[in-house]
PDB file of C-alpha atoms in Angstrom:
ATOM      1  CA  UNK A  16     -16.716 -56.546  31.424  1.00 97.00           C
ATOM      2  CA  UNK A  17     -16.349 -53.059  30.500  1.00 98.00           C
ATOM      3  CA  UNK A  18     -13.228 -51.188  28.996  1.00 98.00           C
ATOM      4  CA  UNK A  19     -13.481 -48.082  30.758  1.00 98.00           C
ATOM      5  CA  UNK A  20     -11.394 -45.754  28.620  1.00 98.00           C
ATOM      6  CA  UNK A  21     -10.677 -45.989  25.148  1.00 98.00           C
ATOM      7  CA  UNK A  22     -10.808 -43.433  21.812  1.00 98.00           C
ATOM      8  CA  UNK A  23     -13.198 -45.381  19.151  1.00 98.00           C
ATOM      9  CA  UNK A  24     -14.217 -41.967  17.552  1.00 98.00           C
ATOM     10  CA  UNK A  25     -10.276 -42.053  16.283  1.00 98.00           C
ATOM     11  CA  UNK A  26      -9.793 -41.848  12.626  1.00 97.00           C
ATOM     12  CA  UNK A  27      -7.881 -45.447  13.284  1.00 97.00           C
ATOM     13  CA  UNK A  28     -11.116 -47.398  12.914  1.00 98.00           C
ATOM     14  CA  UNK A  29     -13.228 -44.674  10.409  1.00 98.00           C
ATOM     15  CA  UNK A  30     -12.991 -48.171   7.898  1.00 98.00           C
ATOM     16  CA  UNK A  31     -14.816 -50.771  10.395  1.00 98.00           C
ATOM     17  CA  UNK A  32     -15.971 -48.919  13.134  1.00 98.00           C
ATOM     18  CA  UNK A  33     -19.191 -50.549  12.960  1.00 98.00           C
ATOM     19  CA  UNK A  34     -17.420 -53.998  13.353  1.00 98.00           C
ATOM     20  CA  UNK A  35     -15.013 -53.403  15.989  1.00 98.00           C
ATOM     21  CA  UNK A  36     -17.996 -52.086  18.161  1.00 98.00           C
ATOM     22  CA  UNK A  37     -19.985 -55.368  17.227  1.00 98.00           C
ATOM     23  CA  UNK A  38     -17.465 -57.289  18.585  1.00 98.00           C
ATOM     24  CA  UNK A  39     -17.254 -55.098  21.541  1.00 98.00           C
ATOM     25  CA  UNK A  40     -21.026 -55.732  22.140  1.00 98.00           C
ATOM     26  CA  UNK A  41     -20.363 -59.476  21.783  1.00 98.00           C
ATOM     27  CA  UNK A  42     -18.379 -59.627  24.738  1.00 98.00           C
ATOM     28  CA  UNK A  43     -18.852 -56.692  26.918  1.00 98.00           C
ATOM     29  CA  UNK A  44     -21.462 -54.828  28.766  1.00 98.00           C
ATOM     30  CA  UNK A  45     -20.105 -51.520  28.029  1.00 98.00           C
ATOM     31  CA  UNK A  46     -17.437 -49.285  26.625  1.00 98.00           C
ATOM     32  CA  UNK A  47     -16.610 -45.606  27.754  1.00 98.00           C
ATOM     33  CA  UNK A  48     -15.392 -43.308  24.938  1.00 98.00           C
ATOM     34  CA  UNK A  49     -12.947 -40.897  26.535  1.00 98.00           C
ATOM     35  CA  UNK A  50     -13.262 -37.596  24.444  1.00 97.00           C
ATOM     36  CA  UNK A  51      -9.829 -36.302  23.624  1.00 95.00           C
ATOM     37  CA  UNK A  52     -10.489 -32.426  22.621  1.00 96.00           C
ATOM     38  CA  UNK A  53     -13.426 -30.694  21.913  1.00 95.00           C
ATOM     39  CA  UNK A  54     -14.054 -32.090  18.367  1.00 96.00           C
ATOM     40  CA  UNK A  55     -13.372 -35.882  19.891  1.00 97.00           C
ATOM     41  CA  UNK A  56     -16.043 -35.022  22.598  1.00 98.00           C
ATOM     42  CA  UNK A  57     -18.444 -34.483  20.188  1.00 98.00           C
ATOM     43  CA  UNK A  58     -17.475 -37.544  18.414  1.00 98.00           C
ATOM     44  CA  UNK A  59     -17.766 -39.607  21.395  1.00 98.00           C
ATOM     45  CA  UNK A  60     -21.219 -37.915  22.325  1.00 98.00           C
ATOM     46  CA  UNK A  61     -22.588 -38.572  18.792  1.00 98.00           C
ATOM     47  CA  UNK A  62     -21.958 -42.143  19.360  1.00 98.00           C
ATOM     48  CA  UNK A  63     -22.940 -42.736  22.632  1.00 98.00           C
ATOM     49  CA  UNK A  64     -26.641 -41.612  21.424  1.00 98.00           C
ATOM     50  CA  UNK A  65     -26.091 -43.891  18.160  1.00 98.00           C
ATOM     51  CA  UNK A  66     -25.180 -46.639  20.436  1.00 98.00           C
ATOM     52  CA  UNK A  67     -26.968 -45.617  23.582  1.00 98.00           C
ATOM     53  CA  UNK A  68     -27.205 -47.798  26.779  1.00 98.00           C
ATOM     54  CA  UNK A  69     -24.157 -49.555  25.286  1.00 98.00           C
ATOM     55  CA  UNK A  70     -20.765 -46.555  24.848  1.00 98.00           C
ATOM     56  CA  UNK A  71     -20.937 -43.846  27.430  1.00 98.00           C
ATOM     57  CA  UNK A  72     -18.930 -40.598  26.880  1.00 98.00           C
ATOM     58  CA  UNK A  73     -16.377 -38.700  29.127  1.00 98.00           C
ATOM     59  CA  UNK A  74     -15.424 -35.123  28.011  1.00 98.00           C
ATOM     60  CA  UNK A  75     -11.717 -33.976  28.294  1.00 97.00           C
ATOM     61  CA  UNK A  76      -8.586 -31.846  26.958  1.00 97.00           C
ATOM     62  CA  UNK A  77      -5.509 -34.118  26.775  1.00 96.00           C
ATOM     63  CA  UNK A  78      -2.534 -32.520  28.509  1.00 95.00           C
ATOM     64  CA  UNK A  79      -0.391 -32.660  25.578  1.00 93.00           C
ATOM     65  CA  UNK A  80      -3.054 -31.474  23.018  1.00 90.00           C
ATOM     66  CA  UNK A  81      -4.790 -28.634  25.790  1.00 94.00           C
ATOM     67  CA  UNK A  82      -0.918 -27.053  27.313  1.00 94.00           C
ATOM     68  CA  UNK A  83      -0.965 -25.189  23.647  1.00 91.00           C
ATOM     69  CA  UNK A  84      -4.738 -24.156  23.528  1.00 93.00           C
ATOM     70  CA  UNK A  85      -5.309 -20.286  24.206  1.00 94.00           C
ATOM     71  CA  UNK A  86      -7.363 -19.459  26.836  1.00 94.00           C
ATOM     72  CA  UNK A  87     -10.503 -18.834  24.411  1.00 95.00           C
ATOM     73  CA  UNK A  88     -10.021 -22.715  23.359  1.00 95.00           C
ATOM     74  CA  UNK A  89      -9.213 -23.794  26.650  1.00 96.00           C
ATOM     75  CA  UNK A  90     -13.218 -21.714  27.769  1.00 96.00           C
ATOM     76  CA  UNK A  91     -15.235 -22.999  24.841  1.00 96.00           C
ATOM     77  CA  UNK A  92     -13.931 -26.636  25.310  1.00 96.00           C
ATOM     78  CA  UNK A  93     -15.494 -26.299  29.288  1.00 97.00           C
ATOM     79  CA  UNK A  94     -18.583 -24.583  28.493  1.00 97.00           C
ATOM     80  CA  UNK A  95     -18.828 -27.097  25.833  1.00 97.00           C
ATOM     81  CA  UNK A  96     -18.257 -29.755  28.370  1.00 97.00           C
ATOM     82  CA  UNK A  97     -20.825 -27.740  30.724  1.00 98.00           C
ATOM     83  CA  UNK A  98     -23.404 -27.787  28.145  1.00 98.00           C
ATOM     84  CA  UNK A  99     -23.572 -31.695  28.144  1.00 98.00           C
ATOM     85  CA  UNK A 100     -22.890 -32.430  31.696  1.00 97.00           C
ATOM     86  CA  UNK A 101     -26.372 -34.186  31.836  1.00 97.00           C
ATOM     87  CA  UNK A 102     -25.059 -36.719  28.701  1.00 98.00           C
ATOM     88  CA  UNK A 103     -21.550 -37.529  30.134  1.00 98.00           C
ATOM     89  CA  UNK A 104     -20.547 -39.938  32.979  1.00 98.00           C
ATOM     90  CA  UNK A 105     -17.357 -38.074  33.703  1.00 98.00           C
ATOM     91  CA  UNK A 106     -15.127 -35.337  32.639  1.00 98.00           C
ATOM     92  CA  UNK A 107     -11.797 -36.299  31.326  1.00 97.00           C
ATOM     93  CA  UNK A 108      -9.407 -37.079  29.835  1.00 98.00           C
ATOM     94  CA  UNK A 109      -7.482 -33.970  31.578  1.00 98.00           C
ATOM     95  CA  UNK A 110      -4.129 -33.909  33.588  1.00 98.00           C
ATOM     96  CA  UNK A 111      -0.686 -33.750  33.045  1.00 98.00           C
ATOM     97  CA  UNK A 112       1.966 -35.587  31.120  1.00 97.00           C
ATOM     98  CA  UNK A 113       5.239 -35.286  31.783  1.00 97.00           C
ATOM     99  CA  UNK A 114       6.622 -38.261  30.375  1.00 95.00           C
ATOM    100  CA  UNK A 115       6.455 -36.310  26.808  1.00 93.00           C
ATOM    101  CA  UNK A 116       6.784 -32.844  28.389  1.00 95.00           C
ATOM    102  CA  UNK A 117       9.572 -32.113  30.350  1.00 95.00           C
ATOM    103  CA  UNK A 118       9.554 -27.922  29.704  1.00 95.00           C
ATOM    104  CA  UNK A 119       8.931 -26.274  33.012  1.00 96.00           C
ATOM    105  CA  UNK A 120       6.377 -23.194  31.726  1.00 95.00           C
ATOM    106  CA  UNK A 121       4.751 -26.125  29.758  1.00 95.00           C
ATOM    107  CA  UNK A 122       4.145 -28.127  32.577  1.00 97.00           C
ATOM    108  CA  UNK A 123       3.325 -25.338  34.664  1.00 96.00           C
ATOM    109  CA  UNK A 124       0.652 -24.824  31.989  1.00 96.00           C
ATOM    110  CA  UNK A 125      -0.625 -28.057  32.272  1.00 97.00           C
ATOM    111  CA  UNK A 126      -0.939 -28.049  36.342  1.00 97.00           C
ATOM    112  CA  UNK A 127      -3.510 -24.727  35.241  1.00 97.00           C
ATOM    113  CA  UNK A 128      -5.440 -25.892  33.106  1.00 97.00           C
ATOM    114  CA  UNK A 129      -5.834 -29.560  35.102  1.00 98.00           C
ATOM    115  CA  UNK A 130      -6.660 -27.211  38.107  1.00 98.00           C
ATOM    116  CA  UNK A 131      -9.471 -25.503  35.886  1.00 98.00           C
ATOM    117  CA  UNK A 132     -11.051 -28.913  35.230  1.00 98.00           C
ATOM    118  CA  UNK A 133     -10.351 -30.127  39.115  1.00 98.00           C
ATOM    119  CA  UNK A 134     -12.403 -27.206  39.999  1.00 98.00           C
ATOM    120  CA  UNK A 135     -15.491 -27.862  37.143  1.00 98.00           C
ATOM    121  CA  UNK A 136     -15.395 -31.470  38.614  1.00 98.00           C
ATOM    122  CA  UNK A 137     -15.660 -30.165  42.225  1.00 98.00           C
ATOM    123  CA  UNK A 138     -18.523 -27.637  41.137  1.00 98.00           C
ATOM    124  CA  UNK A 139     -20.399 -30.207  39.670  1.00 98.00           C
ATOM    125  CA  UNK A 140     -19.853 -32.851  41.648  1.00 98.00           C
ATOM    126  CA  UNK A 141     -18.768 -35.334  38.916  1.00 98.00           C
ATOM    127  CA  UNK A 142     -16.070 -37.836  38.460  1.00 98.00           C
ATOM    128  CA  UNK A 143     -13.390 -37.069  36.967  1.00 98.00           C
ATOM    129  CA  UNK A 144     -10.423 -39.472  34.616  1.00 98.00           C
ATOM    130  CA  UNK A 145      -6.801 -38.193  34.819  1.00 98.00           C
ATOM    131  CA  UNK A 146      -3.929 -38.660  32.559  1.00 98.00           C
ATOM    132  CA  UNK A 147      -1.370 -38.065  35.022  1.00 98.00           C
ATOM    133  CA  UNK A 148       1.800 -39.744  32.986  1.00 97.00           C
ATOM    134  CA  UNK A 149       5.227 -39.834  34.960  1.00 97.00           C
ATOM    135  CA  UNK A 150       3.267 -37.279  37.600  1.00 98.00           C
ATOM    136  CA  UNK A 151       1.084 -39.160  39.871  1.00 98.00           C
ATOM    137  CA  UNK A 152       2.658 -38.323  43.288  1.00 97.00           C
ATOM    138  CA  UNK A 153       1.911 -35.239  42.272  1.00 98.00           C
ATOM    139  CA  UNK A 154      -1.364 -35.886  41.139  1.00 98.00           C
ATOM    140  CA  UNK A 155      -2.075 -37.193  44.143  1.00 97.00           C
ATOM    141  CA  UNK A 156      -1.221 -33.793  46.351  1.00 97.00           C
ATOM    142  CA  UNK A 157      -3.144 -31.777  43.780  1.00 98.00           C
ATOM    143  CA  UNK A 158      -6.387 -33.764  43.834  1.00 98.00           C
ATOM    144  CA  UNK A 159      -6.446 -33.715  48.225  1.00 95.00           C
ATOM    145  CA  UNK A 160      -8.181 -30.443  48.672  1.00 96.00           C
ATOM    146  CA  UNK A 161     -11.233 -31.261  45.767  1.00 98.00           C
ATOM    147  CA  UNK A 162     -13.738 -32.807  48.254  1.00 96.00           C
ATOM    148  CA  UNK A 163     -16.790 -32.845  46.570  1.00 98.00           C
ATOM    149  CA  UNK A 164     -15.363 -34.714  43.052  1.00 98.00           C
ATOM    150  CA  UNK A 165     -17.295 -38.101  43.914  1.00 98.00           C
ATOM    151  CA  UNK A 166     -14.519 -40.059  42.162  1.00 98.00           C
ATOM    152  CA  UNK A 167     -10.844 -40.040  40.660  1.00 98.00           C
ATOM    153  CA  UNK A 168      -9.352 -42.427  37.929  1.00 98.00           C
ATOM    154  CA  UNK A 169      -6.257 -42.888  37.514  1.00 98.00           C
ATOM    155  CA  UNK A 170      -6.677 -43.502  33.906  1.00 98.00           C
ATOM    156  CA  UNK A 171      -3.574 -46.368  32.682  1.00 97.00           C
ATOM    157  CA  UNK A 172      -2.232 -46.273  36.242  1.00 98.00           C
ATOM    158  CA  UNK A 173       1.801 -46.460  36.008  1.00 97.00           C
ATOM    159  CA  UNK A 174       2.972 -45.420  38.989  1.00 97.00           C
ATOM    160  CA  UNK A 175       4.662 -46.836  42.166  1.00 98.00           C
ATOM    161  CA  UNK A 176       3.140 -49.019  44.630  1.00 98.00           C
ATOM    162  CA  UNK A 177       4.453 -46.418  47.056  1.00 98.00           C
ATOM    163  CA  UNK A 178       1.959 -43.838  45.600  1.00 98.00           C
ATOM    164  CA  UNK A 179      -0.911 -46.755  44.397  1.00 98.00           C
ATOM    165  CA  UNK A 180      -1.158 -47.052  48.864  1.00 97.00           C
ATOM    166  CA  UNK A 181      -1.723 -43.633  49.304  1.00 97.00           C
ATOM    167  CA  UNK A 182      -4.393 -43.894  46.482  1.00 97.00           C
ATOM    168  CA  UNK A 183      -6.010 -46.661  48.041  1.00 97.00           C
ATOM    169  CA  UNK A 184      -6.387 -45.012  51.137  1.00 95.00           C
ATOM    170  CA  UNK A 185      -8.798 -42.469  49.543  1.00 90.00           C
ATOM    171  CA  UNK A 186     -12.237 -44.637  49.133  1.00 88.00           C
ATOM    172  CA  UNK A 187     -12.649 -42.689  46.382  1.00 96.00           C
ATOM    173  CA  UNK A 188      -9.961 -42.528  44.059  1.00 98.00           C
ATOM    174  CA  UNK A 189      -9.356 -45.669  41.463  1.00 98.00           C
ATOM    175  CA  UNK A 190      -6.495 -46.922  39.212  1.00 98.00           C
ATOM    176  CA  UNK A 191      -7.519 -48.159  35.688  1.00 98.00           C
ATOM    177  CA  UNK A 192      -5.381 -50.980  34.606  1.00 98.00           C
ATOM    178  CA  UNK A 193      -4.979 -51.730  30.584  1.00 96.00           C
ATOM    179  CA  UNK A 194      -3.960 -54.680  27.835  1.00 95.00           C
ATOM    180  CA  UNK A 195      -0.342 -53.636  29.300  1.00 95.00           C
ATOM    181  CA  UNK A 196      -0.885 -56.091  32.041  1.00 95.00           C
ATOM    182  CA  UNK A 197      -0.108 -58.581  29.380  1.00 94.00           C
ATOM    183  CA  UNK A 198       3.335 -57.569  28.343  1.00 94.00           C
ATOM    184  CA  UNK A 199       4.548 -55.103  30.664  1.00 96.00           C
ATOM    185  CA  UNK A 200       6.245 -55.987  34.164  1.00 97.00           C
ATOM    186  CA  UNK A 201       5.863 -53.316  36.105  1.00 97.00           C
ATOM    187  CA  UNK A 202       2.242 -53.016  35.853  1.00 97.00           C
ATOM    188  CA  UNK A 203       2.145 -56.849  36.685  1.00 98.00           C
ATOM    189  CA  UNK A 204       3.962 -56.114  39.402  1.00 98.00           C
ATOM    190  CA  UNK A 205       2.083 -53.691  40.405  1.00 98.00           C
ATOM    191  CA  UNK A 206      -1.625 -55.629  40.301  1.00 98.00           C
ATOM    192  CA  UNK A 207      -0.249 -57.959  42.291  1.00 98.00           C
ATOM    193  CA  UNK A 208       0.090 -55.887  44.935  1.00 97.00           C
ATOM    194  CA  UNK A 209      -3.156 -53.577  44.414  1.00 98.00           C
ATOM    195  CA  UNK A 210      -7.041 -54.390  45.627  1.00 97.00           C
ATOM    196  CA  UNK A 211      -9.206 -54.895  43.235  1.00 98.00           C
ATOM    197  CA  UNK A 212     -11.736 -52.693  44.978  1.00 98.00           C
ATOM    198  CA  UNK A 213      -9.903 -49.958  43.526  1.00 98.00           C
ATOM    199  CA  UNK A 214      -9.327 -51.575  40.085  1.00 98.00           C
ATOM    200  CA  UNK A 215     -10.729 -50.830  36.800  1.00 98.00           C
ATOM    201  CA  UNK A 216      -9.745 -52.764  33.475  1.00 98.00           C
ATOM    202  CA  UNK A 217      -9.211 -50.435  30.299  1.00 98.00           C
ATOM    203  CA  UNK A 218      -7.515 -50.334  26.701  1.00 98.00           C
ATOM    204  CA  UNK A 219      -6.726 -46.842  26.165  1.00 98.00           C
ATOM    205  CA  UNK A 220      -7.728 -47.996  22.345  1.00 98.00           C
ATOM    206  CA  UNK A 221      -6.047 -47.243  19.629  1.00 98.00           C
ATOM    207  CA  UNK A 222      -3.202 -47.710  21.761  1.00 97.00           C
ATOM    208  CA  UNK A 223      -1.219 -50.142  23.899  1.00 95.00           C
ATOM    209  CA  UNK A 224      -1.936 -53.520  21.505  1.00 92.00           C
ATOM    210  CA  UNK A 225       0.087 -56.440  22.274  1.00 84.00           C
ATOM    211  CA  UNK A 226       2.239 -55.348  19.592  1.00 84.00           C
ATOM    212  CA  UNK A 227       3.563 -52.019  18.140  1.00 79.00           C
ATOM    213  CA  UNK A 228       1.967 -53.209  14.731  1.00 84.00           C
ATOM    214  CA  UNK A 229      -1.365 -54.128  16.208  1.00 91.00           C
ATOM    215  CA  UNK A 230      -4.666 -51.781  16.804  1.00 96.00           C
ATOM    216  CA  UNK A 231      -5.776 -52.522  20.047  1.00 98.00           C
ATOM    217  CA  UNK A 232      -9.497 -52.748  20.166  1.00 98.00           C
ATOM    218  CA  UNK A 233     -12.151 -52.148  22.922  1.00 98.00           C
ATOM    219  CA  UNK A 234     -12.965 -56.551  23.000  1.00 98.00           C
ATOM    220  CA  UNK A 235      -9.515 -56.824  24.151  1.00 97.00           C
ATOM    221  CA  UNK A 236     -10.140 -55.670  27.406  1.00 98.00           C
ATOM    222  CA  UNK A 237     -11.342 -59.370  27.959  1.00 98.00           C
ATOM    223  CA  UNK A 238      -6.980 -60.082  28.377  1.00 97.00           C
ATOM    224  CA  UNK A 239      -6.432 -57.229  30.555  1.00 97.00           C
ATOM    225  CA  UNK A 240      -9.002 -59.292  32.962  1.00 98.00           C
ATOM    226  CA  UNK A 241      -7.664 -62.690  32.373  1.00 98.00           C
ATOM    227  CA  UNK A 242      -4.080 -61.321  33.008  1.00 98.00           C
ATOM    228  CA  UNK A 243      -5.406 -59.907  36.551  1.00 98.00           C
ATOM    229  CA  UNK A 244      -7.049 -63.336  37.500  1.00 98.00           C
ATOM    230  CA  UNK A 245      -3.339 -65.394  36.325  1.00 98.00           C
ATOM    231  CA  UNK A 246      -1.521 -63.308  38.207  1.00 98.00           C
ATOM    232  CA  UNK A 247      -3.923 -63.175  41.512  1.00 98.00           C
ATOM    233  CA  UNK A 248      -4.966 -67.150  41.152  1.00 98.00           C
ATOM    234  CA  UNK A 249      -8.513 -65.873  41.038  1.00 98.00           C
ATOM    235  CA  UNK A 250     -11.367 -67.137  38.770  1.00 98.00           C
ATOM    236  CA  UNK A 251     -11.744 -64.797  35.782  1.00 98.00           C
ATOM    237  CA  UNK A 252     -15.505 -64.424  36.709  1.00 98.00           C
ATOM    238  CA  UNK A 253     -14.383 -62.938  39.656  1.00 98.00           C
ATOM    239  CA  UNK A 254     -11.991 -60.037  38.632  1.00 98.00           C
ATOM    240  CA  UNK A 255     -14.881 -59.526  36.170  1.00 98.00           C
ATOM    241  CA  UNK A 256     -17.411 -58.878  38.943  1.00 98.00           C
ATOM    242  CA  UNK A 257     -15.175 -56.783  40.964  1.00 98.00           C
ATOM    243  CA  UNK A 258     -14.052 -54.555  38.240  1.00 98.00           C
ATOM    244  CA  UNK A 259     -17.293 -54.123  36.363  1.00 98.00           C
ATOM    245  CA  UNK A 260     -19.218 -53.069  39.501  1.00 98.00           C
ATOM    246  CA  UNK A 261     -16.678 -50.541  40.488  1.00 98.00           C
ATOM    247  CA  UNK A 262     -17.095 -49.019  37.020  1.00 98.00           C
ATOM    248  CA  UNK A 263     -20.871 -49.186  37.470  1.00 98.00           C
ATOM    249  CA  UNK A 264     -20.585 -47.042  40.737  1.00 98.00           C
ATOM    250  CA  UNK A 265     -18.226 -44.647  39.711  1.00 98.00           C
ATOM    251  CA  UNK A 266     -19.912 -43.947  36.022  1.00 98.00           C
ATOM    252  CA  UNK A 267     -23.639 -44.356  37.258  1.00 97.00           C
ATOM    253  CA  UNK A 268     -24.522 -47.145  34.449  1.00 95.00           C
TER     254      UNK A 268
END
C-alpha cells in the first residue's frame, strides 16, 4: 500500500516523527511527502534522502499559502523546484482552492500561478498533484491543452461523478481517494461509482483523521483501502494491487 500524499515534515509530528514513520514502514511500501511551500519542500527532500527508497518527495505551492506570494517568492520557489527535478517524483501540491477563497482577484491569482506550474510540468514532462478544492470542472478545462504532463492527480478528489467521467476518460489523469472514505458519504458514493484504474489511496496527513481530535497518520491509509474493498465487495488484496501499481506508474518507484 502506499499513501500517496501526505505532510510528515509538519510540525504536528516534530515529537515522534521517527515512530509514526516506523509504523508507516510496518505496513506500507511507500509514502509520498507532498511539499507544501518552499521551506516544506526542503523538508520533505531532506527526508526522502534520510529515508530513501522508502518516502518520495513532490514539490509544490499550496493555493492558499502561494495566491499571497510576490512574484520573487512565487520564481525562487520554481527554480527551487527546477533545481531538484532529478530528486522529486512530481511537482505539487499546486492548484486552486476555492472552497476557502471565494475573492475573485484572489482566485484569479491562483488560476496564474497554477498555470505557471501547468506549464513547468508540461516543460518537463513530469506529473503533476493538484489541489483543486470546490474547482475541479474547472480544473479539468484548464489541464486539456498541457499534453506532454505524463500524469494528473487529483489530489483528495471531491468532486462530482459528472466531472470524475470526464476524468476517467483521459488515460492519464487520476483521482486520489483519502481516510474520508470512512466517514464521509459523498466520497463513498462516489468510489462506488469510479474505476479503480484511476484510483489512488491517500491521507492528506495531518489532516482528515477519523475524528476532529485525532492526527491522522500515513499507516492509516491501510482504512482508506479496506473502505474501497467494503464498499466494492472486493478482496482487500485486490484494491491494494490496483492502487499501489497505479502509484508505481505514475511516480516511477
Amino acid at each position: 500500500m502506499i499513501d500517496t500524499h501526505c505532510h510528515i515534515d509538519f510540525k504536528d509530528y516534530d515529537n515522534d516523527r521517527e515512530d509514526v514513520i516506523r509504523k508507516a514502514q510496518e505496513k506500507l511500501d511507500y509514502v509520498i511527502a507532498s511539499g507544501f511551500n518552499q521551506e516544506s519542500n526542503q523538508n520533505v527532500l531532506n527526508l526522502s534522502k534520510e529515508y530513501e527508497g522508502f518516502i518520495y518527495p513532490t514539490f509544490g505551492f499550496h493555493p492558499v499559502s502561494s495566491q499571497n506570494s510576490t512574484e520573487d517568492e512565487l520564481k525562487e520557489a520554481q527554480n527551487h523546484l527546477i533545481d531538484n527535478l532529478s530528486d522529486i517524483v512530481a511537482i505539487g501540491e499546486v492548484g486552486m482552492d476555492y472552497f476557502y477563497v471565494t475573492d475573485k482577484a484572489l482566485r484569479e491569482r491562483q488560476q496564474a500561478i497554477f498555470t505557471s506550474f501547468l506549464e513547468l510540468a508540461n516543460e518537463y514532462k513530469v506529473p503533476i498533484v493538484m489541489h483543486v478544492r470546490d474547482c475541479e470542472k474547472k480544473a479539468v478545462n484548464i489541464i486539456e491543452p498541457y499534453e506532454d504532463i505524463p500524469y494528473f492527480v487529483f489530489h483528495c478528489y471531491g468532486g462530482s461523478l459528472k466531472t470524475a467521467k470526464r476524468i476517467m476518460n483521459n488515460g492519464n489523469c487520476f483521482m486520489s481517494f483519502s481516510t474520508m472514505l470512512c466517514y464521509s458519504q459523498h466520497h463513498q458514493n462516489l468510489i462506488e461509482k469510479i474505476d479503480l484504474d484511476y484510483v489512488l489511496t491517500e491521507t492528506d496527513s495531518p489532516y482528515l483523521a477519523m475524528t476532529k481530535e485525532e492526527r491522522n497518520e500515513p499507516v492509516n491509509v491501510v482504512n482508506a483501502v479496506k473502505k474501497i474493498a467494503e464498499i466494492k465487495n472486493i478482496d482487500i488484496s485486490t484494491v491494494d494491487e490496483i492502487t499501489t501499481n497505479n502509484a508505481r506508474k505514475i511516480f516511477k518507484i
